[in-house]
C-alpha cells in the first residue's frame, strides 16, 4: 500500500468517526473502551489458561471437551466471538487446525483479535486444501502417522485447539504451564513453546 | 455469493508469512475501524450476517486488493449508506457487558434434527448470488455428521433481513480426497459447519 | 490451477459493458504486445499451453487488476525469463504462411475413443496446482458426450514440457441445473471441451 | 488505470521490443506484418461471408455444420485460432452463445481479435451461469421456448454461431446478406443487424 492510499483511508476513517460522533450515533468513549478491551484485556493468555487447566485437571479437561463454552466460562472467560466454543484435543495421531475460509472468524474471547496471516488469502485458501503445506510454512512437520483435521469456521461456532502437553513439565503449576501455550498452538499452526519432545512416544509433533 | 472471499482451494496466493512480534493493530485507524464496527453493530440497524455480506459483496479485484480492516471500513460505509446510522447508542459503561454477552446465535429448537452423528450426507450444489456460508469447495460433496452444534440462526436468510429462520447446525467432515480428488491429502479431513438446508441424506 | 483466471460462475464482476465502436487496439503498445507474443511464440522455446500457464499463474489480485494485454505482456516477460529469447526468428515474409498454418492441435489417433456421442460421463474432481483446462465449475458433474472432436494435444501435460500426450477430446454438455443446482437456468446447457483423462463413465 | 501506470507499461513494452530486436530474436518487420494482418485483413467480415453463404447455399450449410474447418477453408479462410472450427446453428428453439471462461479463446480466423468485453471478467464469469442475464446486458431477450446452449472454449476448438436468416431478405445476394451479419451475432450475443422479425414463426429472437 502506498503512503497516499493509507492517507486516504485515514481520512475516510476520521470523517466517518466525526460524522457518527457529531450526530450522536456513537459515544467516543465507547470506542476508546472497545479498543482498550482488545488491546489490553482480551488475548491468547486467556486461552492459555484454559489449556493449562485442562492439562492439570482431568475433570476439567472432560468438561472442556464435552462443552467448551461452559467450561471456559468457569474461568470467567466469555463473550463476543466465543459464544459457541468447541475445544479440539490434539493427540499423537490427530492434529487439529482452525481456519475460516469465508471471512476470518476467530475465537476472540479466548485468543483476542486474529493476526494478519490468519486473515490473509494464503492461509484461508490453503489451510483446507494443503494443510501440511501450511504447517510447513510455520516450520511444523507432522509424522506420517498423524492425520490433520481442519476446522473451517463457517458458522458461529469457534474452535480452540488443545495442544498436547509437552514432556518434562511434570509438577508444573497452571501459570507455568500456561506460559508454554502459544497463540499459534491454539490455532493449530504451532506447538507449545517449551515442547522439545512429545509427551507420548510415537509422535514427532 | 461465489465471491473472492470464498478462498478455500484457490491457488496462487503464495506462502503464509507470519509477522514476527506482530502488534494487535497496524496504525490508529485500524483501532477506530474495529471500534466503530462493534459500536455501530450494537446499534440494531443490521445483523452480523448483513455485515459479512456487505464486506464480501464487491468486485473480486477490489476485495483482494483491500486489507482486512479496509474491507471492514468499506462494509461499514455501505451498511450506513444503505441502512442508516445507528439510533441506539452504545455507551462506554455498557461496553464490558455488551462484549461479555456477545451475540449468541443459538435458538430454542422448534423441530427435531434431521441428522445424527455418523450419518452420511451430501452437500447441495447451490450458487446463490446472495450470502451463503456453504463454501464452493464443499458443495456436492459427501461427508459425515461429526457434531450436532445446535439450532442456530440461518445466515443465508438472516442476511436478507427476512428473519432469523434458525436451522440445525452440524459439523460435517469430508476426506481430503472427497474434496480435492487425487490432489487431496489422504491423511487429512476438513470439517465445515453446515446448516441443515445445505444437506441431503445419502442413502 | 485454481486461479483467478478460472472465472466461470464467480459473482460480483458486474454487468458486461460493450464499448461502442471499439477499436481493434487501445494504444500502440497493445499492438506491439500482440505481435511480440505471436513472433516469439513462433520461436520454438515454448508452446501455447506454457503460454497460457505463464499468464494465469500469478496471484489472483494481480491477475484481476491487469488488462488483457498486460497479462499477455507479463506472461511473455516470464516465458523469456524462464525459457530464453527465441532462437528461431520469424521473418516478415513468413508471416502470412505461418498465420495461415496456425498451430493445429489434432494428432493421429493411436487408440480408440473411450466414449461416443450420447454417452453419460462424470468429470473428475481434480485440483492440480499446474495447468488444466477443466474449469472448477464443471468438476464432479454429470454430462453427456455431445461431439467427438478428435485426438488432440493434452494441455495439462504439454504445459509442463513433458510432451504432447494427445488424448481424445469431446464436447460434453451439462444442464444448468447440474452445474448450478437450483440457481441454474433450467433452459440452458453448457458444453465444455473435455479431454478423456478428465472423464469417467457413468454406469 | 492511471496515466503513470500506462506509461510504465509502455516503457516495458518498448524495452522488451528493443531487446528482442537488438539481439536478433525478432524481426521488426514481422511485428509490423502481424499487426497489419489483424488490423486490416482478418475480421468479422470473414465470418459474415461464411454465414451468408450458408444462408444461400443449402449444400454449403450442410458441409459447414458437418465439418466447419474445411467448409470455411473453401472460402479461402483459415489460420491461427481457427484450426479446429465448429459451426453452431441457431434455430427458433436453440440459441448458441460462445465464451472462454479460462482465458479468452476466440475464432480469430473468422472474427479477428476479440473485443474487450469478450475477454472481460463479467462476460467470462456469467456466460456459463447466467447466460440470459448476459444476453440482457446486450439487449437480447429470448422467448421462454428458446433454450440457450453455451459453449465454453476450453480446448483448441473454436466456435462460430450461425444466426437465423432474417425475414425479408429473399433474393438478397451473398454480399448484401453478409452486411447483416454482425460480430456479436456470430458470438451469440446479438442478432443480425437487419433482423426485424424472425425468419420463422414462433421465435422472438
Short mmCIF file of C-alpha atoms in Angstrom, two decimals, chain C residues 5-10 13-18 22 24-26 29 31-36 38-40 48 52 63 68-70 72-74 76-77 80 85-86 89-92 95 99-106 132-133 135 137 146-147 149 152 169 171 173 180 185 187-193 195, chain D residues 1 6 9-10 12-13 16-17 19-20 24-35 37-39 78-81 83-84 86-87 100-105 108 113 115-117 119 121-126 128-129 131-132 134 137-138 143-144 146-159:
data_model
loop_
_atom_site.label_atom_id
_atom_site.label_comp_id
_atom_site.label_asym_id
_atom_site.label_seq_id
_atom_site.Cartn_x
_atom_site.Cartn_y
_atom_site.Cartn_z
CA UNK C 5 -8.48 -16.93 -14.43
CA UNK C 6 -10.99 -19.72 -13.77
CA UNK C 7 -13.94 -17.34 -13.69
CA UNK C 8 -16.95 -19.42 -14.62
CA UNK C 9 -19.72 -18.87 -12.05
CA UNK C 10 -17.91 -16.26 -9.98
CA UNK C 13 -17.87 -8.63 -11.54
CA UNK C 14 -20.88 -6.58 -12.59
CA UNK C 15 -22.60 -6.31 -15.96
CA UNK C 16 -21.00 -6.81 -19.36
CA UNK C 17 -20.32 -3.37 -20.80
CA UNK C 18 -19.62 -3.43 -24.55
CA UNK C 22 -14.45 -0.32 -30.18
CA UNK C 24 -9.08 -3.25 -32.53
CA UNK C 25 -6.32 -1.96 -30.26
CA UNK C 26 -6.37 0.56 -27.42
CA UNK C 29 1.59 -0.78 -27.05
CA UNK C 31 -0.29 -3.91 -30.97
CA UNK C 32 3.34 -4.47 -30.10
CA UNK C 33 2.47 -6.92 -27.31
CA UNK C 34 0.23 -8.95 -29.60
CA UNK C 35 2.89 -9.02 -32.30
CA UNK C 36 5.72 -9.93 -29.93
CA UNK C 38 2.96 -14.18 -31.83
CA UNK C 39 6.50 -13.69 -33.12
CA UNK C 40 8.13 -15.15 -30.02
CA UNK C 48 0.69 -22.39 -26.36
CA UNK C 52 -1.49 -19.88 -21.05
CA UNK C 63 -4.37 -11.27 -12.45
CA UNK C 68 -5.82 -8.48 -21.12
CA UNK C 69 -2.71 -7.29 -22.94
CA UNK C 70 -0.99 -6.52 -19.64
CA UNK C 72 -0.04 -11.12 -22.14
CA UNK C 73 2.95 -8.86 -21.54
CA UNK C 74 3.56 -10.28 -18.08
CA UNK C 76 5.75 -13.06 -22.28
CA UNK C 77 8.24 -11.50 -19.88
CA UNK C 80 11.53 -15.22 -21.84
CA UNK C 85 14.60 -15.48 -26.09
CA UNK C 86 13.58 -17.20 -29.31
CA UNK C 89 13.38 -15.79 -35.90
CA UNK C 90 10.05 -15.27 -37.62
CA UNK C 91 10.73 -13.25 -40.79
CA UNK C 92 8.20 -10.77 -42.16
CA UNK C 95 4.08 -14.18 -41.53
CA UNK C 99 -0.60 -17.42 -39.60
CA UNK C 100 -2.43 -19.42 -42.28
CA UNK C 101 -0.93 -22.66 -41.00
CA UNK C 102 -1.67 -21.82 -37.38
CA UNK C 103 -0.96 -24.49 -34.81
CA UNK C 104 -3.25 -27.47 -35.30
CA UNK C 105 -3.66 -29.46 -32.11
CA UNK C 106 -5.02 -32.66 -33.63
CA UNK C 132 -5.53 -27.68 -16.57
CA UNK C 133 -8.41 -26.91 -18.89
CA UNK C 135 -12.79 -25.45 -15.09
CA UNK C 137 -17.46 -25.21 -12.12
CA UNK C 146 -22.18 -34.12 -27.44
CA UNK C 147 -19.38 -34.33 -30.03
CA UNK C 149 -13.71 -33.56 -31.67
CA UNK C 152 -5.74 -33.52 -29.50
CA UNK C 169 -11.29 -34.57 -26.91
CA UNK C 171 -17.71 -31.64 -26.22
CA UNK C 173 -22.99 -30.98 -22.34
CA UNK C 180 -25.52 -24.66 -10.63
CA UNK C 185 -31.15 -21.87 -15.69
CA UNK C 187 -33.50 -24.00 -20.06
CA UNK C 188 -29.77 -23.71 -20.62
CA UNK C 189 -26.98 -26.16 -21.18
CA UNK C 190 -23.27 -25.55 -21.08
CA UNK C 191 -20.82 -27.53 -23.22
CA UNK C 192 -17.17 -27.69 -22.33
CA UNK C 193 -14.43 -29.28 -24.41
CA UNK C 195 -10.12 -34.34 -22.65
CA UNK D 1 -5.64 2.70 -14.95
CA UNK D 6 0.12 3.22 -18.52
CA UNK D 9 3.57 -0.50 -19.37
CA UNK D 10 4.62 1.41 -22.45
CA UNK D 12 8.22 -2.13 -20.51
CA UNK D 13 6.86 -2.89 -23.97
CA UNK D 16 11.25 -5.65 -24.44
CA UNK D 17 10.90 -4.95 -28.14
CA UNK D 19 15.99 -6.04 -26.52
CA UNK D 20 14.40 -8.64 -28.77
CA UNK D 24 18.26 -10.53 -33.41
CA UNK D 25 15.49 -12.56 -31.81
CA UNK D 26 12.65 -10.76 -33.52
CA UNK D 27 12.32 -9.21 -36.99
CA UNK D 28 10.67 -5.80 -36.52
CA UNK D 29 9.16 -6.04 -39.96
CA UNK D 30 7.48 -9.25 -38.86
CA UNK D 31 5.92 -7.41 -35.94
CA UNK D 32 4.58 -4.80 -38.32
CA UNK D 33 3.23 -7.50 -40.62
CA UNK D 34 1.47 -9.23 -37.72
CA UNK D 35 -0.17 -6.02 -36.55
CA UNK D 37 -2.77 -8.54 -40.58
CA UNK D 38 -5.08 -8.19 -37.60
CA UNK D 39 -5.77 -4.52 -38.12
CA UNK D 78 -8.15 -20.45 -42.43
CA UNK D 79 -5.41 -19.94 -39.91
CA UNK D 80 -4.36 -19.37 -36.37
CA UNK D 81 -7.08 -19.77 -33.73
CA UNK D 83 -7.57 -24.59 -36.89
CA UNK D 84 -10.50 -26.59 -35.50
CA UNK D 86 -17.28 -25.92 -35.30
CA UNK D 87 -20.35 -24.08 -36.60
CA UNK D 100 -13.94 -18.96 -22.97
CA UNK D 101 -14.11 -18.84 -19.19
CA UNK D 102 -10.45 -19.79 -18.65
CA UNK D 103 -8.67 -17.26 -20.88
CA UNK D 104 -10.34 -15.70 -23.90
CA UNK D 105 -10.15 -18.22 -26.74
CA UNK D 108 -9.54 -15.27 -34.78
CA UNK D 113 -9.28 -10.29 -32.49
CA UNK D 115 -13.41 -7.23 -28.23
CA UNK D 116 -12.53 -6.22 -24.68
CA UNK D 117 -15.90 -7.30 -23.25
CA UNK D 119 -12.11 -11.00 -22.58
CA UNK D 121 -14.40 -10.92 -16.16
CA UNK D 122 -18.12 -10.02 -16.30
CA UNK D 123 -18.59 -11.95 -19.54
CA UNK D 124 -16.34 -14.88 -18.71
CA UNK D 125 -17.88 -15.36 -15.26
CA UNK D 126 -21.57 -15.07 -16.12
CA UNK D 128 -21.93 -20.05 -18.18
CA UNK D 129 -24.00 -19.42 -15.04
CA UNK D 131 -26.48 -16.68 -19.99
CA UNK D 132 -29.87 -14.97 -20.19
CA UNK D 134 -25.61 -11.74 -20.16
CA UNK D 137 -26.80 -6.88 -21.00
CA UNK D 138 -26.70 -6.85 -24.82
CA UNK D 143 -38.59 -16.30 -25.61
CA UNK D 144 -39.21 -18.93 -22.98
CA UNK D 146 -35.77 -20.93 -26.61
CA UNK D 147 -33.10 -22.91 -24.82
CA UNK D 148 -29.61 -21.47 -24.57
CA UNK D 149 -26.58 -23.59 -25.39
CA UNK D 150 -23.39 -22.10 -24.04
CA UNK D 151 -20.07 -23.32 -25.49
CA UNK D 152 -17.08 -22.83 -23.23
CA UNK D 153 -13.97 -22.97 -25.46
CA UNK D 154 -11.77 -24.90 -23.06
CA UNK D 155 -9.58 -26.56 -25.74
CA UNK D 156 -8.37 -25.64 -29.25
CA UNK D 157 -11.79 -25.95 -30.87
CA UNK D 158 -13.25 -22.60 -31.91
CA UNK D 159 -16.95 -21.96 -32.36
#
